[in-house]
XYZ file of C-alpha atoms in Angstrom:
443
model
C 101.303 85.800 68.824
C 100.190 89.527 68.753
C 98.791 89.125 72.194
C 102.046 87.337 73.668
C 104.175 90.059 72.174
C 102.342 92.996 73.481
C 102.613 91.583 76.894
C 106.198 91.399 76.929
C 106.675 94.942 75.480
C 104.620 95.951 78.406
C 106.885 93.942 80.751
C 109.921 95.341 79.382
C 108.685 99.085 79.148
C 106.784 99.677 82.558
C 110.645 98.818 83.707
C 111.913 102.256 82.496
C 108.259 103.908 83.968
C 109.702 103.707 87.476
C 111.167 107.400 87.032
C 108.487 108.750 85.464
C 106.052 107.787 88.276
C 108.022 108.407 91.093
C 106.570 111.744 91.689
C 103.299 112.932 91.951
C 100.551 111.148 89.975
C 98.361 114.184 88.094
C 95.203 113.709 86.966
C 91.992 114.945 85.462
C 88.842 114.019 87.315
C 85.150 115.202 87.182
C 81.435 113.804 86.754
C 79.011 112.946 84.143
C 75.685 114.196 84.350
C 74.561 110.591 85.154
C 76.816 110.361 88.125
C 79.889 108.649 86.542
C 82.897 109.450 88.412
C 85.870 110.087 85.246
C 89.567 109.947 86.505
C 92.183 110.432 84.103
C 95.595 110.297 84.165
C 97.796 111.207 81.032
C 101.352 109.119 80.646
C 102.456 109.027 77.065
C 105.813 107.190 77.553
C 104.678 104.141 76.344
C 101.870 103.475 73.812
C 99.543 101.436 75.911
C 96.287 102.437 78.064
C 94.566 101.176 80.778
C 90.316 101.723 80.812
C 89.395 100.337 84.019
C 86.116 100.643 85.352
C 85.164 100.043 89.495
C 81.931 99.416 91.077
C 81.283 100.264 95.051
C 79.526 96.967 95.467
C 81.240 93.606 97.169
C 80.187 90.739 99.212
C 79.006 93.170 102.240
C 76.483 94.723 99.939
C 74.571 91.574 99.585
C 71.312 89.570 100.945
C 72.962 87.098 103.343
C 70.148 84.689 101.907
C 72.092 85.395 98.500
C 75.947 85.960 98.808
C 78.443 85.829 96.199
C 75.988 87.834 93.658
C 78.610 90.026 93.062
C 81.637 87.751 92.381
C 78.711 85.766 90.228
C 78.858 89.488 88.453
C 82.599 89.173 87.444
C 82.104 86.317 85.965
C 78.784 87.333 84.216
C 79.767 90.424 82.635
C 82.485 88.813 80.366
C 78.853 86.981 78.480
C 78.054 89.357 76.456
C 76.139 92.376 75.954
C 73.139 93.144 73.510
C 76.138 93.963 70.455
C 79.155 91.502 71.207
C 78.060 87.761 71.039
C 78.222 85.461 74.026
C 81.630 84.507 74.640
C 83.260 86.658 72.306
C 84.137 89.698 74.728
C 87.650 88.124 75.640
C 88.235 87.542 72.389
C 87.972 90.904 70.643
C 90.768 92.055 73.628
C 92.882 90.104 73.236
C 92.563 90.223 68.856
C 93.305 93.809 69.659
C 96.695 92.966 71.384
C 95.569 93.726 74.573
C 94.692 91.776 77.728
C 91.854 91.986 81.008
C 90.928 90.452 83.897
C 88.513 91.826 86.376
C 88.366 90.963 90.866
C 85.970 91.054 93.433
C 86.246 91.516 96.793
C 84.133 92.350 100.334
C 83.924 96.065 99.238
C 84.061 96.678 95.209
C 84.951 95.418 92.110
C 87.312 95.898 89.300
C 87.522 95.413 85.836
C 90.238 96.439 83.636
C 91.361 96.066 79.883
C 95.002 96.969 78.967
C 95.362 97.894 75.747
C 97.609 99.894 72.705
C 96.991 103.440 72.927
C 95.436 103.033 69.856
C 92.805 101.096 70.640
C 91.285 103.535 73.342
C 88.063 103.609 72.195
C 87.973 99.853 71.803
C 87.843 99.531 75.393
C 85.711 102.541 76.213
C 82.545 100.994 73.741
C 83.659 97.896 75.869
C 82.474 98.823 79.292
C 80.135 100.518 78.241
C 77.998 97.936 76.061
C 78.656 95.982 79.309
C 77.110 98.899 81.800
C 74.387 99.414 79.475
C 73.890 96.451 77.698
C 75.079 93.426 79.414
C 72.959 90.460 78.669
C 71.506 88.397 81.540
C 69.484 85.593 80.410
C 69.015 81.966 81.365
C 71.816 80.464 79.532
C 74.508 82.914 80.942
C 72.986 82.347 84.462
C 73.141 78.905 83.974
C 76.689 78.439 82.704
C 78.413 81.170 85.136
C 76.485 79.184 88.273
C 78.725 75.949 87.056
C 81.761 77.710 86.629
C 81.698 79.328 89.852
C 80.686 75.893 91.266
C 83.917 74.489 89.740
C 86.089 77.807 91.236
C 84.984 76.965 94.830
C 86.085 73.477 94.694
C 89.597 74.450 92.910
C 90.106 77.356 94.986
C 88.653 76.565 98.486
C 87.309 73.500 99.000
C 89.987 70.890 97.397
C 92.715 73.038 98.027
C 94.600 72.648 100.886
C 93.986 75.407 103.670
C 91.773 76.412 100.765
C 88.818 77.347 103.822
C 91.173 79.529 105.751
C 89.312 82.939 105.297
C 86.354 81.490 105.481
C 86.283 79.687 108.617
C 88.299 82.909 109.847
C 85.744 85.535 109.346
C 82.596 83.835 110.024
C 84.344 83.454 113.920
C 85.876 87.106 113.623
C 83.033 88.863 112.261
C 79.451 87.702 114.412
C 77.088 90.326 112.463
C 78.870 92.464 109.765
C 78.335 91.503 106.432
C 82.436 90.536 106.099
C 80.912 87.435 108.068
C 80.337 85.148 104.669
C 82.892 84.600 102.045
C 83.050 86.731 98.909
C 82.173 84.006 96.507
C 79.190 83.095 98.076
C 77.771 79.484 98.506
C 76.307 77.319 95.843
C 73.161 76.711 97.646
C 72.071 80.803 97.658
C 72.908 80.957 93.472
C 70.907 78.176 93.080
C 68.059 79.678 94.882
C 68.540 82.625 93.080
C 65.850 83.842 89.978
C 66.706 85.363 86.870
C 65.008 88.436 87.888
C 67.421 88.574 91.647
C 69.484 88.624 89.133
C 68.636 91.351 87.287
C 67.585 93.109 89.958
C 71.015 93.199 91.637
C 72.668 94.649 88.820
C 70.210 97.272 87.812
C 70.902 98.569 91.431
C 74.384 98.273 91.593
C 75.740 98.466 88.161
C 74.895 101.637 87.576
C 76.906 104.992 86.244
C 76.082 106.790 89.627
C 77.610 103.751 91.845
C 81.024 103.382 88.789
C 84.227 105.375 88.667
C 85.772 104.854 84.807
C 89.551 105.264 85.592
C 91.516 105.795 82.183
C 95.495 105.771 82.847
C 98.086 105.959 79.868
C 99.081 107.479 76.147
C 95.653 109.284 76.052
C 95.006 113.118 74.109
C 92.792 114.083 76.940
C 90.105 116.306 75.224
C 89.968 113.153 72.845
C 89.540 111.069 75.300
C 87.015 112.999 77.239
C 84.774 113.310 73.799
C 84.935 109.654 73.576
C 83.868 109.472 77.158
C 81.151 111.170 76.395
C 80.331 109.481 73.298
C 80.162 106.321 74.843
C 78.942 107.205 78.752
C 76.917 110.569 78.366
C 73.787 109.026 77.380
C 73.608 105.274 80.017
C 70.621 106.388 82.223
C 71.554 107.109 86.010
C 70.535 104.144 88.641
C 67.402 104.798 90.306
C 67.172 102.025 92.862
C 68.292 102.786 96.611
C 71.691 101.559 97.015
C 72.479 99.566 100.326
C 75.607 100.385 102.321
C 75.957 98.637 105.374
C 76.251 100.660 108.849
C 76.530 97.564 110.958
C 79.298 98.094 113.657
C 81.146 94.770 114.434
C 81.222 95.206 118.532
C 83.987 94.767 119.880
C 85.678 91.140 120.657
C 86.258 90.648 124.124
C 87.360 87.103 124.288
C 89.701 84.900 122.458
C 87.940 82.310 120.190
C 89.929 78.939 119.369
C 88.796 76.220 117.363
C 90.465 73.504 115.173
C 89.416 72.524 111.735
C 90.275 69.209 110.346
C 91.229 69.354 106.782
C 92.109 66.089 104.573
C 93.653 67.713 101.994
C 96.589 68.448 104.215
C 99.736 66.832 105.586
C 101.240 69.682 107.854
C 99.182 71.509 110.386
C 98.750 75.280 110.520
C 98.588 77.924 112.677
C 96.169 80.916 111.605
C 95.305 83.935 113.414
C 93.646 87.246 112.831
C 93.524 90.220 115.394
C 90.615 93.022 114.803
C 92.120 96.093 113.194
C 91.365 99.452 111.967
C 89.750 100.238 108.249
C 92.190 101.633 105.568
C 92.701 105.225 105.654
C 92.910 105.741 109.526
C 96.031 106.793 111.110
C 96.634 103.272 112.970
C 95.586 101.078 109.175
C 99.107 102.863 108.538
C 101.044 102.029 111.502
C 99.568 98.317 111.855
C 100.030 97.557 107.750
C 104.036 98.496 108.241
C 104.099 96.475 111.401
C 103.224 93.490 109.316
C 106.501 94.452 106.661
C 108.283 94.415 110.083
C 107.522 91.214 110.578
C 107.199 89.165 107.663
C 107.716 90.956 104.259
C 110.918 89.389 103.108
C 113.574 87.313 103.907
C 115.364 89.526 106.695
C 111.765 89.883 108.279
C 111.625 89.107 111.723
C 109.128 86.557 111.458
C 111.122 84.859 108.808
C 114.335 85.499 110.647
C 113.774 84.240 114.083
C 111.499 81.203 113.527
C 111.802 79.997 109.775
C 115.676 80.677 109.602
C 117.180 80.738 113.150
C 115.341 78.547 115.530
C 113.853 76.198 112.146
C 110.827 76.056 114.393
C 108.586 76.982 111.261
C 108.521 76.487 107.033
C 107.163 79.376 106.160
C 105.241 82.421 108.489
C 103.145 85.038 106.580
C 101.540 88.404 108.508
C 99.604 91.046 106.345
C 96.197 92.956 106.855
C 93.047 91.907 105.373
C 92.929 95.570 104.580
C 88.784 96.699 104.250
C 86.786 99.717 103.829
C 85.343 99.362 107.288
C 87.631 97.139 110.138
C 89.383 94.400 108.719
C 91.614 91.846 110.032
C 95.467 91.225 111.040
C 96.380 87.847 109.495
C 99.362 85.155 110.438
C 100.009 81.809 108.687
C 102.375 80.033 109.617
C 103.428 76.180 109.385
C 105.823 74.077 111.329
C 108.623 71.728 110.092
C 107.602 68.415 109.464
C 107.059 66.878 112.753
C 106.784 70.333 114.225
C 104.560 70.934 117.095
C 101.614 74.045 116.426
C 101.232 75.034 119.947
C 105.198 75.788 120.051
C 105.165 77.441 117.014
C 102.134 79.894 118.143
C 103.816 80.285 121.245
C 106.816 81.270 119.035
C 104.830 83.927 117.399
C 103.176 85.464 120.878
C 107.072 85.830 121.973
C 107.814 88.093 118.773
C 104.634 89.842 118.722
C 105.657 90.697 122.623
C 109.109 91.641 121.693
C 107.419 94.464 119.767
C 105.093 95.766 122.827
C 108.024 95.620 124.820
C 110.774 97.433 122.787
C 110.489 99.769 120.002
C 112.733 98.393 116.855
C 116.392 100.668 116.688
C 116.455 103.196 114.469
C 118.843 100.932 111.873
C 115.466 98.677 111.249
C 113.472 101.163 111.207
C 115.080 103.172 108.534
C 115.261 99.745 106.680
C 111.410 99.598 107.199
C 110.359 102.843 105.620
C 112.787 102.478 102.942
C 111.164 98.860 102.328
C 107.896 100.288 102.298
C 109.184 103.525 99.798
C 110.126 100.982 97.482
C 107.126 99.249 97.521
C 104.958 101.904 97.000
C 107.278 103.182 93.928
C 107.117 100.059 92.393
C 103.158 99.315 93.145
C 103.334 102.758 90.548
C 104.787 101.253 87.404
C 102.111 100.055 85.657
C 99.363 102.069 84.324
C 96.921 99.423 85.292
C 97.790 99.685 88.963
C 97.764 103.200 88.927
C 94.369 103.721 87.530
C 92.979 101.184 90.036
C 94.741 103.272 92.607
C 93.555 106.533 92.065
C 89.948 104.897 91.249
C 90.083 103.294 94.990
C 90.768 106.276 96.160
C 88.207 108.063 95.500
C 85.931 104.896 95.980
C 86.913 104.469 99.324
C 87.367 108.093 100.473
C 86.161 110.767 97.875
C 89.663 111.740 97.933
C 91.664 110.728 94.253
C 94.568 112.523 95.663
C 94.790 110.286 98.337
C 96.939 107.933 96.156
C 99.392 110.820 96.309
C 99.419 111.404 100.093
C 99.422 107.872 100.933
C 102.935 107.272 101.208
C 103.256 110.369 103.422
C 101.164 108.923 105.562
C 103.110 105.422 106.108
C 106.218 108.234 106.770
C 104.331 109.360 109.927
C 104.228 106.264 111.091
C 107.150 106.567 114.410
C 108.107 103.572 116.314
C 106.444 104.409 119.152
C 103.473 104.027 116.574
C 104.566 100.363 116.000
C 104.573 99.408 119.909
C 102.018 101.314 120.698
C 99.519 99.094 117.704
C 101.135 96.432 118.808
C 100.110 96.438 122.299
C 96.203 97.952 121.339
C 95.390 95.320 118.708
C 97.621 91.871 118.884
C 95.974 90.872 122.760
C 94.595 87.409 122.894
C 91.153 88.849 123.718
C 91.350 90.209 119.934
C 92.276 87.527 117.936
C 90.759 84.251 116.097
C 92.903 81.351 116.435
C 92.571 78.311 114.577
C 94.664 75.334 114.022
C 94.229 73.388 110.932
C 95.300 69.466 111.738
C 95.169 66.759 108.891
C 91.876 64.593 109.251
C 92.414 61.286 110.952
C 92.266 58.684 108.087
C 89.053 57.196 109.452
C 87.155 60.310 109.679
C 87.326 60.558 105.691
């Protein structure tokens, strides 16, 4: 009951945040002596706090003879350490009226507790027994490789489309390490030893490869003692720390294929176009063409093919948005008894209405404001804006980069929009694959 009710009071006071973090995010930042990155940002209009802790290590940073080692970490570091019992670390959050969750993905992960204000320190000795003290024995190996077994079938393999990224970037991406899917395969974490294990997190999880981002009702000289209290003293990583330099060359040819799924009645069409990494001038211009398209019901996408022509149930276009080039995604599916090739031909004709025209100054006020809003409201949670100004830095050794952002999606013009429309949506860029039901003898 404690835990329910602090989640509404959360829900019900980040509403009257949206003022208060409408302009400029300040913050405290600086380093340990062990390398840990500190970021803190000091909001006392509502008693709760966010300790959030990132490390620059994803999918890309691993063995291809052993992926999903660091998704297998997310999961891991909730066991235990050498002070809180196995299976007890979820627990004591959520006993403190709090709640957590943690993400991986092909560049970093995350792992956050929200808690009241209170109960700072709480979460600081938290990541920290985990960073220092995490225990990583057989049984833990053991029960995480299961669990993660039983996540792949729920969320890929018996779910339907569930495959899509994968089969996606293994075409896009020929010898980047984006090419294999974040959570890995069951085969390489069977193969894998204790001491892989082991090994892979004394590299990676390490203070000098972690930003701790603290947003919230913090005292900051308080918090910076506790910081040092419970951080000041974890040894600094000593192990070489890999990060890829492989350039994806460039695609030159469209590839097609067609992947029969069982678990599905309706075809799909799926396509991804090469794009830019975040931070570059076109990541901007390409990440507000897909709003353009397809964020929201007056999206042209949505407009044109699910609402005017019927031609289509739903159409989806966003960027698989990465630290190096990532990927311009559309799903879309067809109306029962739809045809796929009509619908993707549907598609090409708005892409082309975008390389051939720039968008009237009426949408295109409508698409800045759209994207104003978004980023205003991305900024009303404490959580979401100490994993912002931690991926900043991450990503680009710029914090104040979560500031700046949103000036940087206002430079965007609309000869911008035409102009990424016409470098980056060609045929010879893209992945296209159509997902068709499997033929009831073929399962």
């Amino acid at each position: 009951m404690k835990f329910k009710f602090f989640t509404l009071l959360v829900a019900i006071l980040s509403i009257g945040m949206v003022q208060a973090q409408q302009g400029r995010i300040k913050f405290t930042e600086y380093d340990l002596p062990n390398g840990l990155h500190v970021i803190l940002h000091q909001d006392n209009s509502t008693p709760i706090v966010a300790v959030t802790i990132s490390y620059h290590v994803g999918s890309k940073n691993e063995n291809p003879e052993r992926t999903g080692f660091a998704h297998f970490f997310e999961h891991l570091m909730f066991e235990g350490s050498a002070n809180i019992k196995r299976g007890e670390y979820t627990d004591i959050v959520t006993n403190a009226g709090g709640e957590l969750n943690a993400n991986t993905w092909f560049d970093r992960t995350f792992y956050y507790e929200v808690l009241p204000s209170n109960e700072l320190e709480l979460g600081l000795w938290l990541e920290s027994e985990r960073l220092l003290h995490l225990r990583i024995d057989s049984v833990g190996v053991a029960t995480q490789r299961s669990t993660i077994k039983e996540e792949m079938k729920q969320t890929a393999d018996n779910r339907p489309y569930g495959t899509w990224i994968q089969e996606i970037i293994k075409r896009a991406y020929t010898v980047h390490p984006y090419r294999w899917r974040v959570i890995g395969t069951p085969e390489h974490l069977d193969a894998a030893t204790l001491q892989e294990f082991m090994d892979f997190h004394s590299t990676y999880y390490v203070p000098n490869n972690a930003i701790l981002s603290i947003a919230g009702d913090i005292n900051m000289e308080q918090t910076k003692k506790l910081i040092e209290k419970y951080y000041g003293d974890i040894p600094r990583g000593t192990k070489p720390i890999y990060r890829p330099t492989i350039v994806e060359p460039e695609q030159k040819a469209e590839i097609r294929d067609n992947i029969y799924d069982a678990k599905i009645q309706l075809p799909a069409v799926i396509e991804a176009y090469h794009m830019p990494a975040m931070g570059t001038p076109d990541f901007y211009s390409i990440s507000m063409l897909t709003t353009l398209l397809s964020d929201g019901e007056s999206s042209r996408l949505t407009k044109s093919l699910v609402d005017k022509q019927q031609k289509a149930l739903a159409v989806q276009a966003f960027p698989l948005a990465l630290e190096q080039p990532g990927l311009f995604c559309v799903f879309a599916l067809p109306t029962v008894g739809g045809d796929i090739n009509e619908l993707e031909k549907l598609i090409d004709a708005e892409f082309d209405k975008v390389k051939t025209n720039e968008i009237d100054e009426m949408e295109f006020q409508k698409l800045r404001n759209k994207v104003e809003t978004d980023y205003i409201q991305k900024s009303t949670s404490v959580s979401n804006v100490a994993e912002g100004l931690s991926d900043s830095y991450m990503y680009f050794k710029n914090t104040n980069m979560y500031n700046t952002e949103l000036d940087e999606y206002m430079k965007v013009t609309k000869a911008d929009l035409k102009r990424v429309a016409n470098k980056y949506l060609t045929k010879e860029n893209r992945v296209v694959l159509h997902y068709l039901p499997k033929p009831a003898e073929q399962q």
